[in-house]
Amino acid sequence: MRYINKNDVLIIAKNSGSLMIGIGLMCLVPIIVDLLFMEFNTIGYLIPASISIVLGIICKKFLDKYTVNKMRLKHGMIISALSWMWACLICGLALHLITGISIVDSAFESMSALTGSGITIYSDVEVLPYSILFFRAFQQWIGGLGIIVLILTFLSRPGTSSFKLYRSEAREDQIKPSTSATLKTTIKFYSFFTVLGVILYLLAGMPLFDSVCNTFCIISTGGMSVKNANIGYYNSDLIYLITIFLMIIGATSFFVHYQIIKTRGKALFEDLQFKVMISLIAISALLIFFTSRIVPIDMLFTVVSAITTTGASIPNSTVMARWPSFVIFIIMTLMLIGGSTGSTVGAIKLMRVITFSKGIYKNLQEIWSPEGSVVPVDRSNKKISDKVVAQSGNYITLYFLCILITWALLCLYGHDPFNSLFFSMSMQGNVGLEIGQLSQTIEWPLKIVGIFNMWSGRLEIYPILITLRAFLEVFKR
């Protein structure tokens, strides 16, 4: 049975046009910073931007008869997957042209920024041009909310196709009845928290450029920084606390942010995911406090950074590598779980973990209950079906399979098994924390594997599998 035909390919190409134009425009934004600091790297941004915009216009103009109304969810998922990869290549081309790193390195760096992974291949970010530092942070800010979410808001018409593309980027929550209204409301909240973050950092004494870039990276739970020592460079408890606050905001569902206003704050403390996240932070921090001699603020910061999948850090990776194994185990567990569904985080996400755990408890109840008993599964006082529980289990299985394969490949190349497992989980979960310096020492084939990990982790695997299936079918012919 054929799942992809010529008409499907044309529909995908036509509806990718707006996204390609948007990605091209994204590459033009750093030119403002380039001109302000007189770095004269404008051509490095214009070339990739022009390629993307011209190809996007061609797709829209010459394939106009393949209307958006014909789009199905499979089209949306393939468009989403290809758009993220296209953004990785186009933005990576700018990094390649300006900083001179290889194509593979530039693609890895760009995918890391866009997906909010925050892993960098640059050994010294402080020597990079200001426009590149801004561009990395801007990519994180765009990727945190979602490339498609932002581009749909400004370049696409509302309709069923918008909803399919919205869903294809691993988003389900509808803040407002229409997708268009949901997108605009989400961006308002995201922009508000971004401005708030910049103001708080400025009041704490951080320079303006650093404040903007760090806010972009933290509110998107991305974790890149303009300093080699990351947030630890500033040596300020106040800045650390502001960063913790912003990380938790970024890891909280946008739907909950909206409900907070409607319920005057009650929704935050009634949200199951938020309560579980705060509980995990508190329990993990206490366990580490009583089992190690790590500085409390460093420990709390790292715990929040891990569960929110931000990857920002106070201690560097070499210091973290010397922490007790039990502490590293707790951090790895938090990196697997992640924050709330409908936020900017990566990893498995709390709602899936909660649903899967309740499914296991239901199975146990069915065994010890009288024969014929009906055992419902409830989540936030709402019943959930066996299908939803199974879907959570299936995703978690695929997630661990991706980690296992990457871990095996890193070990095959001779890297330390424990560091390799940590790094595999960090890439797949779009986290960015490291123990050791694997990101700057791994071989180029492993960087390509890492690109796939970060890509699939951000889009939650299924769009990638559907895209690969489509490619196999096309090339079979």
Short mmCIF file of C-alpha atoms in Angstrom, two decimals:
data_model
loop_
_atom_site.label_atom_id
_atom_site.label_comp_id
_atom_site.label_asym_id
_atom_site.label_seq_id
_atom_site.Cartn_x
_atom_site.Cartn_y
_atom_site.Cartn_z
CA MET A 1 0.00 0.00 0.00
CA ARG A 2 1.34 3.42 -0.94
CA TYR A 3 1.25 6.05 1.79
CA ILE A 4 2.93 8.83 -0.18
CA ASN A 5 2.16 9.71 -3.81
CA LYS A 6 3.11 12.53 -6.15
CA ASN A 7 0.18 14.66 -5.00
CA ASP A 8 1.30 14.31 -1.36
CA VAL A 9 4.81 15.48 -2.27
CA LEU A 10 3.42 18.54 -4.08
CA ILE A 11 1.12 19.43 -1.16
CA ILE A 12 4.07 19.19 1.24
CA ALA A 13 6.27 21.34 -1.02
CA LYS A 14 3.57 23.98 -1.53
CA ASN A 15 2.74 24.32 2.16
CA SER A 16 6.42 24.44 3.10
CA GLY A 17 6.77 27.70 1.17
CA SER A 18 5.65 30.04 3.98
CA LEU A 19 7.87 28.23 6.46
CA MET A 20 10.90 28.55 4.18
CA ILE A 21 10.25 32.26 3.79
CA GLY A 22 9.93 32.60 7.57
CA ILE A 23 13.20 30.75 8.15
CA GLY A 24 14.91 33.04 5.64
CA LEU A 25 13.58 36.13 7.40
CA MET A 26 14.84 34.70 10.69
CA CYS A 27 18.39 34.79 9.28
CA LEU A 28 18.05 38.51 8.55
CA VAL A 29 17.40 39.54 12.17
CA PRO A 30 21.05 39.21 13.38
CA ILE A 31 22.08 41.73 10.70
CA ILE A 32 20.75 44.45 13.05
CA VAL A 33 23.28 43.38 15.71
CA ASP A 34 25.98 42.98 13.07
CA LEU A 35 25.48 46.60 11.96
CA LEU A 36 25.29 47.94 15.52
CA PHE A 37 28.66 46.40 16.41
CA MET A 38 30.12 47.05 12.91
CA GLU A 39 31.27 43.45 12.45
CA PHE A 40 30.65 43.40 8.67
CA ASN A 41 29.35 39.84 8.46
CA THR A 42 26.12 40.83 6.70
CA ILE A 43 26.80 38.74 3.59
CA GLY A 44 27.04 35.63 5.77
CA TYR A 45 23.41 36.11 6.76
CA LEU A 46 22.13 37.37 3.40
CA ILE A 47 23.23 34.30 1.41
CA PRO A 48 21.34 31.66 3.44
CA ALA A 49 18.39 34.03 3.91
CA SER A 50 18.12 34.64 0.16
CA ILE A 51 18.30 30.92 -0.64
CA SER A 52 15.47 30.10 1.76
CA ILE A 53 13.23 33.05 0.80
CA VAL A 54 13.61 32.51 -2.97
CA LEU A 55 12.89 28.77 -2.73
CA GLY A 56 9.92 29.49 -0.46
CA ILE A 57 8.45 31.96 -2.95
CA ILE A 58 8.93 29.45 -5.79
CA CYS A 59 7.10 26.75 -3.79
CA LYS A 60 4.20 29.07 -3.00
CA LYS A 61 3.87 30.54 -6.49
CA PHE A 62 4.28 27.52 -8.75
CA LEU A 63 2.43 25.02 -6.58
CA ASP A 64 -0.46 27.30 -5.67
CA LYS A 65 -3.15 24.94 -6.97
CA TYR A 66 -2.31 22.44 -4.23
CA THR A 67 -4.35 24.24 -1.61
CA VAL A 68 -3.90 24.07 2.15
CA ASN A 69 -7.39 22.54 2.47
CA LYS A 70 -6.06 19.24 1.16
CA MET A 71 -3.58 18.91 3.99
CA ARG A 72 -3.78 15.90 6.31
CA LEU A 73 -2.02 15.27 9.60
CA LYS A 74 0.66 13.15 7.89
CA HIS A 75 1.43 16.13 5.61
CA GLY A 76 1.67 18.41 8.64
CA MET A 77 4.09 16.08 10.40
CA ILE A 78 6.34 15.74 7.36
CA ILE A 79 6.29 19.53 6.79
CA SER A 80 7.16 20.05 10.45
CA ALA A 81 10.08 17.61 10.37
CA LEU A 82 11.46 19.01 7.11
CA SER A 83 11.06 22.61 8.30
CA TRP A 84 13.16 21.99 11.39
CA MET A 85 15.84 20.28 9.32
CA TRP A 86 15.73 23.07 6.73
CA ALA A 87 16.10 25.66 9.50
CA CYS A 88 19.05 23.70 10.86
CA LEU A 89 20.79 23.69 7.47
CA ILE A 90 20.04 27.32 6.57
CA CYS A 91 20.99 28.73 9.97
CA GLY A 92 23.97 26.38 10.05
CA LEU A 93 25.11 27.76 6.70
CA ALA A 94 25.29 31.22 8.28
CA LEU A 95 27.45 29.84 11.12
CA HIS A 96 29.68 28.10 8.56
CA LEU A 97 30.14 31.22 6.42
CA ILE A 98 30.87 33.54 9.33
CA THR A 99 32.82 31.43 11.83
CA GLY A 100 34.43 28.96 9.41
CA ILE A 101 33.45 25.75 11.20
CA SER A 102 32.66 22.65 9.14
CA ILE A 103 29.22 21.98 7.66
CA VAL A 104 28.59 19.10 10.10
CA ASP A 105 29.66 21.23 13.09
CA SER A 106 27.54 24.16 11.96
CA ALA A 107 24.50 21.92 11.45
CA PHE A 108 25.04 20.38 14.91
CA GLU A 109 25.36 23.81 16.55
CA SER A 110 22.29 25.13 14.77
CA MET A 111 20.14 22.08 15.56
CA SER A 112 21.29 22.32 19.17
CA ALA A 113 20.21 25.97 19.32
CA LEU A 114 16.88 25.53 17.54
CA THR A 115 15.82 22.50 19.58
CA GLY A 116 16.80 24.13 22.86
CA SER A 117 19.47 21.51 23.51
CA GLY A 118 22.11 24.11 24.27
CA ILE A 119 25.09 21.86 23.52
CA THR A 120 27.86 23.80 21.79
CA ILE A 121 30.81 22.68 19.70
CA TYR A 122 32.57 26.05 20.21
CA SER A 123 35.34 25.71 22.79
CA ASP A 124 35.42 29.49 23.33
CA VAL A 125 32.14 31.34 22.72
CA GLU A 126 33.52 34.63 24.03
CA VAL A 127 35.60 35.15 20.88
CA LEU A 128 32.56 34.82 18.61
CA PRO A 129 31.08 37.92 16.91
CA TYR A 130 28.23 39.57 18.83
CA SER A 131 25.85 38.88 15.96
CA ILE A 132 26.60 35.14 16.15
CA LEU A 133 26.06 35.11 19.92
CA PHE A 134 22.76 36.88 19.36
CA PHE A 135 21.86 34.54 16.47
CA ARG A 136 22.41 31.45 18.65
CA ALA A 137 20.23 32.95 21.39
CA PHE A 138 17.59 34.04 18.87
CA GLN A 139 17.44 30.54 17.40
CA GLN A 140 16.85 29.19 20.92
CA TRP A 141 14.07 31.72 21.50
CA ILE A 142 12.39 30.82 18.20
CA GLY A 143 12.84 27.08 18.74
CA GLY A 144 11.54 27.22 22.31
CA LEU A 145 8.11 28.28 21.18
CA GLY A 146 8.38 26.41 17.89
CA ILE A 147 9.41 27.44 14.39
CA ILE A 148 5.99 26.58 13.00
CA VAL A 149 4.08 28.28 15.83
CA LEU A 150 5.80 31.61 15.18
CA ILE A 151 5.72 31.45 11.40
CA LEU A 152 2.06 30.37 11.31
CA THR A 153 1.15 33.39 13.42
CA PHE A 154 2.62 35.91 11.02
CA LEU A 155 2.65 34.30 7.57
CA SER A 156 -0.24 31.85 7.33
CA ARG A 157 -4.00 32.09 7.13
CA PRO A 158 -6.13 30.51 9.88
CA GLY A 159 -7.87 27.23 9.15
CA THR A 160 -7.70 23.47 9.53
CA SER A 161 -4.21 23.34 8.03
CA SER A 162 -2.92 25.63 10.80
CA PHE A 163 -4.26 23.26 13.43
CA LYS A 164 -2.64 20.26 11.74
CA LEU A 165 0.71 22.03 11.60
CA TYR A 166 0.26 23.13 15.23
CA ARG A 167 -0.35 19.51 16.28
CA SER A 168 2.55 18.27 14.17
CA GLU A 169 4.97 20.22 16.38
CA ALA A 170 3.99 18.11 19.41
CA ARG A 171 1.40 20.59 20.71
CA GLU A 172 -2.15 19.74 21.69
CA ASP A 173 -3.40 22.38 24.18
CA GLN A 174 -5.83 24.92 22.78
CA ILE A 175 -5.81 28.07 24.92
CA LYS A 176 -8.51 29.65 22.76
CA PRO A 177 -11.20 28.02 20.55
CA SER A 178 -9.29 28.72 17.33
CA THR A 179 -5.71 27.81 16.51
CA SER A 180 -5.02 31.37 15.33
CA ALA A 181 -6.17 32.86 18.64
CA THR A 182 -4.20 30.22 20.55
CA LEU A 183 -1.02 31.09 18.66
CA LYS A 184 -1.39 34.82 19.25
CA THR A 185 -2.13 34.38 22.96
CA THR A 186 0.84 32.04 23.38
CA ILE A 187 3.18 34.55 21.73
CA LYS A 188 1.87 37.35 23.96
CA PHE A 189 2.74 35.35 27.07
CA TYR A 190 6.11 34.32 25.66
CA SER A 191 6.97 37.91 24.75
CA PHE A 192 5.83 39.19 28.15
CA PHE A 193 8.04 36.72 30.02
CA THR A 194 10.94 37.56 27.71
CA VAL A 195 10.66 41.27 28.46
CA LEU A 196 10.28 40.47 32.17
CA GLY A 197 13.44 38.38 32.09
CA VAL A 198 15.47 41.13 30.42
CA ILE A 199 14.28 43.69 32.98
CA LEU A 200 15.06 41.40 35.94
CA TYR A 201 18.56 40.67 34.65
CA LEU A 202 19.21 44.38 34.07
CA LEU A 203 18.09 45.20 37.61
CA ALA A 204 20.45 42.48 38.87
CA GLY A 205 23.36 44.24 37.17
CA MET A 206 23.76 42.18 34.01
CA PRO A 207 24.79 44.10 30.84
CA LEU A 208 22.03 44.75 28.28
CA PHE A 209 23.41 42.47 25.55
CA ASP A 210 23.93 39.62 28.03
CA SER A 211 20.46 40.20 29.49
CA VAL A 212 18.75 39.87 26.11
CA CYS A 213 20.72 36.81 24.99
CA ASN A 214 20.48 35.01 28.35
CA THR A 215 16.74 35.68 28.58
CA PHE A 216 16.24 34.29 25.08
CA CYS A 217 18.15 31.16 26.09
CA ILE A 218 16.62 30.65 29.54
CA ILE A 219 12.93 31.39 28.90
CA SER A 220 13.11 28.96 25.96
CA THR A 221 14.74 26.39 28.29
CA GLY A 222 17.65 26.32 25.85
CA GLY A 223 20.65 27.04 28.04
CA MET A 224 23.27 28.45 25.67
CA SER A 225 25.17 31.48 26.94
CA VAL A 226 27.38 34.31 25.76
CA LYS A 227 30.00 33.26 28.33
CA ASN A 228 32.16 30.15 28.52
CA ALA A 229 31.22 29.67 32.18
CA ASN A 230 27.52 30.00 31.34
CA ILE A 231 25.46 31.62 34.14
CA GLY A 232 28.25 30.79 36.61
CA TYR A 233 30.29 33.60 35.01
CA TYR A 234 28.24 36.27 36.81
CA ASN A 235 28.95 34.91 40.31
CA SER A 236 25.71 36.40 41.65
CA ASP A 237 23.12 34.59 43.77
CA LEU A 238 20.49 37.09 42.64
CA ILE A 239 21.13 36.27 38.96
CA TYR A 240 21.04 32.56 39.82
CA LEU A 241 17.63 32.95 41.51
CA ILE A 242 16.24 34.98 38.59
CA THR A 243 17.44 32.25 36.23
CA ILE A 244 15.76 29.54 38.34
CA PHE A 245 12.52 31.56 38.24
CA LEU A 246 12.70 31.94 34.45
CA MET A 247 13.49 28.25 33.95
CA ILE A 248 10.41 27.23 35.93
CA ILE A 249 8.26 29.70 33.96
CA GLY A 250 9.56 28.21 30.69
CA ALA A 251 8.81 24.68 31.90
CA THR A 252 5.21 25.52 32.88
CA SER A 253 2.44 25.01 30.33
CA PHE A 254 1.28 28.10 28.43
CA PHE A 255 -2.28 26.89 29.06
CA VAL A 256 -1.62 27.17 32.80
CA HIS A 257 -0.16 30.67 32.37
CA TYR A 258 -3.40 31.67 30.64
CA GLN A 259 -5.53 30.02 33.36
CA ILE A 260 -3.56 31.84 36.08
CA ILE A 261 -4.97 35.15 34.85
CA LYS A 262 -8.52 33.81 34.59
CA THR A 263 -8.42 32.20 38.06
CA ARG A 264 -6.28 34.86 39.77
CA GLY A 265 -3.45 32.45 40.49
CA LYS A 266 -5.41 29.39 41.62
CA ALA A 267 -4.76 27.43 38.41
CA LEU A 268 -1.02 27.29 39.08
CA PHE A 269 -1.45 25.42 42.37
CA GLU A 270 -4.20 23.21 40.95
CA ASP A 271 -2.16 22.10 37.95
CA LEU A 272 -1.00 18.51 38.43
CA GLN A 273 2.13 18.88 36.30
CA PHE A 274 3.29 22.01 38.14
CA LYS A 275 2.75 20.38 41.55
CA VAL A 276 4.68 17.27 40.50
CA MET A 277 7.52 19.38 39.04
CA ILE A 278 7.93 21.45 42.22
CA SER A 279 7.71 18.28 44.33
CA LEU A 280 10.43 16.60 42.28
CA ILE A 281 12.65 19.69 42.57
CA ALA A 282 12.19 19.76 46.36
CA ILE A 283 12.73 16.02 46.87
CA SER A 284 15.76 15.90 44.56
CA ALA A 285 17.34 18.96 46.18
CA LEU A 286 16.91 17.48 49.67
CA LEU A 287 18.34 14.11 48.62
CA ILE A 288 21.41 15.78 47.10
CA PHE A 289 21.78 18.12 50.09
CA PHE A 290 21.90 15.23 52.58
CA THR A 291 24.10 12.96 50.47
CA SER A 292 26.75 15.37 49.19
CA ARG A 293 28.71 18.50 50.02
CA ILE A 294 27.70 20.46 46.93
CA VAL A 295 27.09 24.19 47.44
CA PRO A 296 23.28 24.52 47.95
CA ILE A 297 22.70 27.17 45.26
CA ASP A 298 24.75 25.15 42.73
CA MET A 299 22.77 22.05 43.60
CA LEU A 300 19.34 23.72 43.39
CA PHE A 301 20.24 25.48 40.14
CA THR A 302 21.39 22.22 38.52
CA VAL A 303 18.29 20.32 39.68
CA VAL A 304 15.99 22.96 38.17
CA SER A 305 18.11 23.12 35.01
CA ALA A 306 17.84 19.33 34.61
CA ILE A 307 14.08 18.91 35.08
CA THR A 308 13.29 21.96 32.95
CA THR A 309 15.73 20.61 30.31
CA THR A 310 17.38 24.05 30.16
CA GLY A 311 20.96 22.91 30.51
CA ALA A 312 22.15 26.22 31.99
CA SER A 313 24.86 25.76 34.59
CA ILE A 314 26.82 27.32 37.41
CA PRO A 315 29.48 24.61 37.85
CA ASN A 316 31.20 23.58 34.62
CA SER A 317 31.03 20.08 33.18
CA THR A 318 34.43 19.12 34.61
CA VAL A 319 33.28 19.99 38.14
CA MET A 320 30.01 18.12 37.65
CA ALA A 321 31.94 15.03 36.52
CA ARG A 322 33.48 14.86 40.01
CA TRP A 323 30.12 14.90 41.79
CA PRO A 324 29.01 11.68 43.57
CA SER A 325 27.48 9.05 41.27
CA PHE A 326 24.18 9.14 43.20
CA VAL A 327 23.87 12.89 42.49
CA ILE A 328 24.51 12.32 38.79
CA PHE A 329 21.88 9.55 38.82
CA ILE A 330 19.27 11.96 40.24
CA ILE A 331 20.14 14.57 37.62
CA MET A 332 19.86 11.97 34.83
CA THR A 333 16.44 10.90 36.13
CA LEU A 334 15.22 14.51 36.09
CA MET A 335 16.64 14.95 32.58
CA LEU A 336 14.53 11.99 31.44
CA ILE A 337 11.30 13.29 32.98
CA GLY A 338 11.33 16.95 31.91
CA GLY A 339 8.71 19.61 32.60
CA SER A 340 5.12 20.23 31.55
CA THR A 341 3.45 19.33 28.29
CA GLY A 342 2.61 22.50 26.34
CA SER A 343 5.71 24.36 27.54
CA THR A 344 9.15 24.89 25.96
CA VAL A 345 10.79 21.80 27.51
CA GLY A 346 12.11 18.61 25.94
CA ALA A 347 12.44 15.08 27.41
CA ILE A 348 9.54 12.65 28.00
CA LYS A 349 7.44 15.29 29.82
CA LEU A 350 5.57 15.02 33.09
CA MET A 351 2.12 14.24 31.72
CA ARG A 352 3.35 11.13 29.92
CA VAL A 353 5.18 9.94 33.02
CA ILE A 354 2.10 10.56 35.17
CA THR A 355 -0.20 8.81 32.66
CA PHE A 356 2.13 5.83 32.28
CA SER A 357 2.52 5.50 36.06
CA LYS A 358 -1.24 5.56 36.54
CA GLY A 359 -1.57 2.90 33.84
CA ILE A 360 0.83 0.61 35.73
CA TYR A 361 -1.10 1.24 38.97
CA LYS A 362 -4.35 0.40 37.17
CA ASN A 363 -2.92 -2.93 36.01
CA LEU A 364 -1.90 -3.75 39.58
CA GLN A 365 -5.37 -2.82 40.85
CA GLU A 366 -7.00 -5.07 38.26
CA ILE A 367 -4.90 -8.00 39.48
CA TRP A 368 -5.75 -7.64 43.17
CA SER A 369 -9.38 -6.50 42.68
CA PRO A 370 -12.31 -8.98 42.46
CA GLU A 371 -12.74 -10.52 39.02
CA GLY A 372 -14.84 -8.39 36.68
CA SER A 373 -14.10 -5.12 38.51
CA VAL A 374 -13.79 -2.00 36.37
CA VAL A 375 -10.79 0.11 37.37
CA PRO A 376 -10.84 3.62 35.82
CA VAL A 377 -7.72 5.73 35.25
CA ASP A 378 -8.08 9.32 36.43
CA ARG A 379 -5.80 12.30 35.78
CA SER A 380 -6.68 15.69 37.29
CA ASN A 381 -10.20 14.34 38.00
CA LYS A 382 -10.61 13.36 34.34
CA LYS A 383 -10.83 9.82 33.06
CA ILE A 384 -8.21 8.78 30.53
CA SER A 385 -8.58 5.90 28.11
CA ASP A 386 -6.42 2.80 27.81
CA LYS A 387 -5.41 4.09 24.37
CA VAL A 388 -3.83 7.22 25.89
CA VAL A 389 -1.98 5.12 28.46
CA ALA A 390 -0.71 2.83 25.69
CA GLN A 391 0.41 5.81 23.59
CA SER A 392 2.43 7.12 26.54
CA GLY A 393 4.05 3.71 26.98
CA ASN A 394 4.84 3.45 23.27
CA TYR A 395 6.48 6.87 23.21
CA ILE A 396 8.56 6.16 26.30
CA THR A 397 9.74 2.89 24.71
CA LEU A 398 10.78 4.69 21.50
CA TYR A 399 12.48 7.39 23.56
CA PHE A 400 14.61 4.89 25.46
CA LEU A 401 15.39 3.05 22.22
CA CYS A 402 16.84 6.25 20.71
CA ILE A 403 18.99 6.75 23.81
CA LEU A 404 20.13 3.11 23.77
CA ILE A 405 21.22 3.25 20.11
CA THR A 406 23.14 6.51 20.59
CA TRP A 407 24.76 5.22 23.78
CA ALA A 408 25.88 2.06 21.96
CA LEU A 409 27.41 4.10 19.12
CA LEU A 410 29.29 6.39 21.52
CA CYS A 411 30.69 3.32 23.30
CA LEU A 412 31.60 1.78 19.92
CA TYR A 413 33.81 4.81 19.26
CA GLY A 414 35.57 4.24 22.58
CA HIS A 415 34.01 6.95 24.75
CA ASP A 416 33.48 6.43 28.49
CA PRO A 417 30.23 4.44 29.00
CA PHE A 418 28.89 6.55 31.89
CA ASN A 419 29.66 9.89 30.22
CA SER A 420 28.22 8.53 26.97
CA LEU A 421 24.93 7.56 28.61
CA PHE A 422 24.63 11.01 30.22
CA PHE A 423 25.41 12.72 26.91
CA SER A 424 22.94 10.51 24.98
CA MET A 425 20.17 11.42 27.42
CA SER A 426 21.13 15.09 27.23
CA MET A 427 20.90 15.17 23.42
CA GLN A 428 17.68 13.15 23.17
CA GLY A 429 16.02 15.23 25.90
CA ASN A 430 17.22 18.58 24.46
CA VAL A 431 18.85 19.29 27.81
CA GLY A 432 22.44 20.38 27.21
CA LEU A 433 24.11 19.40 30.50
CA GLU A 434 27.36 17.47 30.22
CA ILE A 435 29.86 15.66 32.42
CA GLY A 436 33.14 15.95 30.57
CA GLN A 437 33.60 17.59 27.17
CA LEU A 438 32.11 15.06 24.75
CA SER A 439 30.41 17.68 22.55
CA GLN A 440 33.77 19.12 21.50
CA THR A 441 35.58 15.79 21.07
CA ILE A 442 33.13 13.40 19.41
CA GLU A 443 33.71 12.27 15.83
CA TRP A 444 31.70 13.71 12.93
CA PRO A 445 29.53 10.57 12.40
CA LEU A 446 28.44 10.85 16.05
CA LYS A 447 27.59 14.51 15.51
CA ILE A 448 25.22 13.45 12.72
CA VAL A 449 23.65 10.94 15.12
CA GLY A 450 23.39 13.76 17.68
CA ILE A 451 21.59 15.96 15.14
CA PHE A 452 19.04 13.17 14.70
CA ASN A 453 18.68 12.81 18.50
CA MET A 454 18.03 16.50 19.05
CA TRP A 455 15.69 16.70 16.03
CA SER A 456 13.62 13.69 17.05
CA GLY A 457 13.61 14.73 20.71
CA ARG A 458 12.19 18.16 19.91
CA LEU A 459 9.47 16.85 17.58
CA GLU A 460 8.75 13.81 19.77
CA ILE A 461 9.94 11.14 17.33
CA TYR A 462 6.76 10.33 15.39
CA PRO A 463 7.02 13.12 12.75
CA ILE A 464 10.60 12.01 12.09
CA LEU A 465 9.60 8.36 11.66
CA ILE A 466 6.76 9.33 9.31
CA THR A 467 9.14 11.51 7.28
CA LEU A 468 11.73 8.74 7.01
CA ARG A 469 8.97 6.33 5.95
CA ALA A 470 7.88 8.80 3.26
CA PHE A 471 11.46 9.16 1.98
CA LEU A 472 11.89 5.39 1.78
CA GLU A 473 8.70 5.10 -0.24
CA VAL A 474 9.69 7.90 -2.61
CA PHE A 475 13.16 6.43 -3.23
CA LYS A 476 11.76 2.93 -3.74
CA ARG A 477 10.36 4.13 -7.04
#
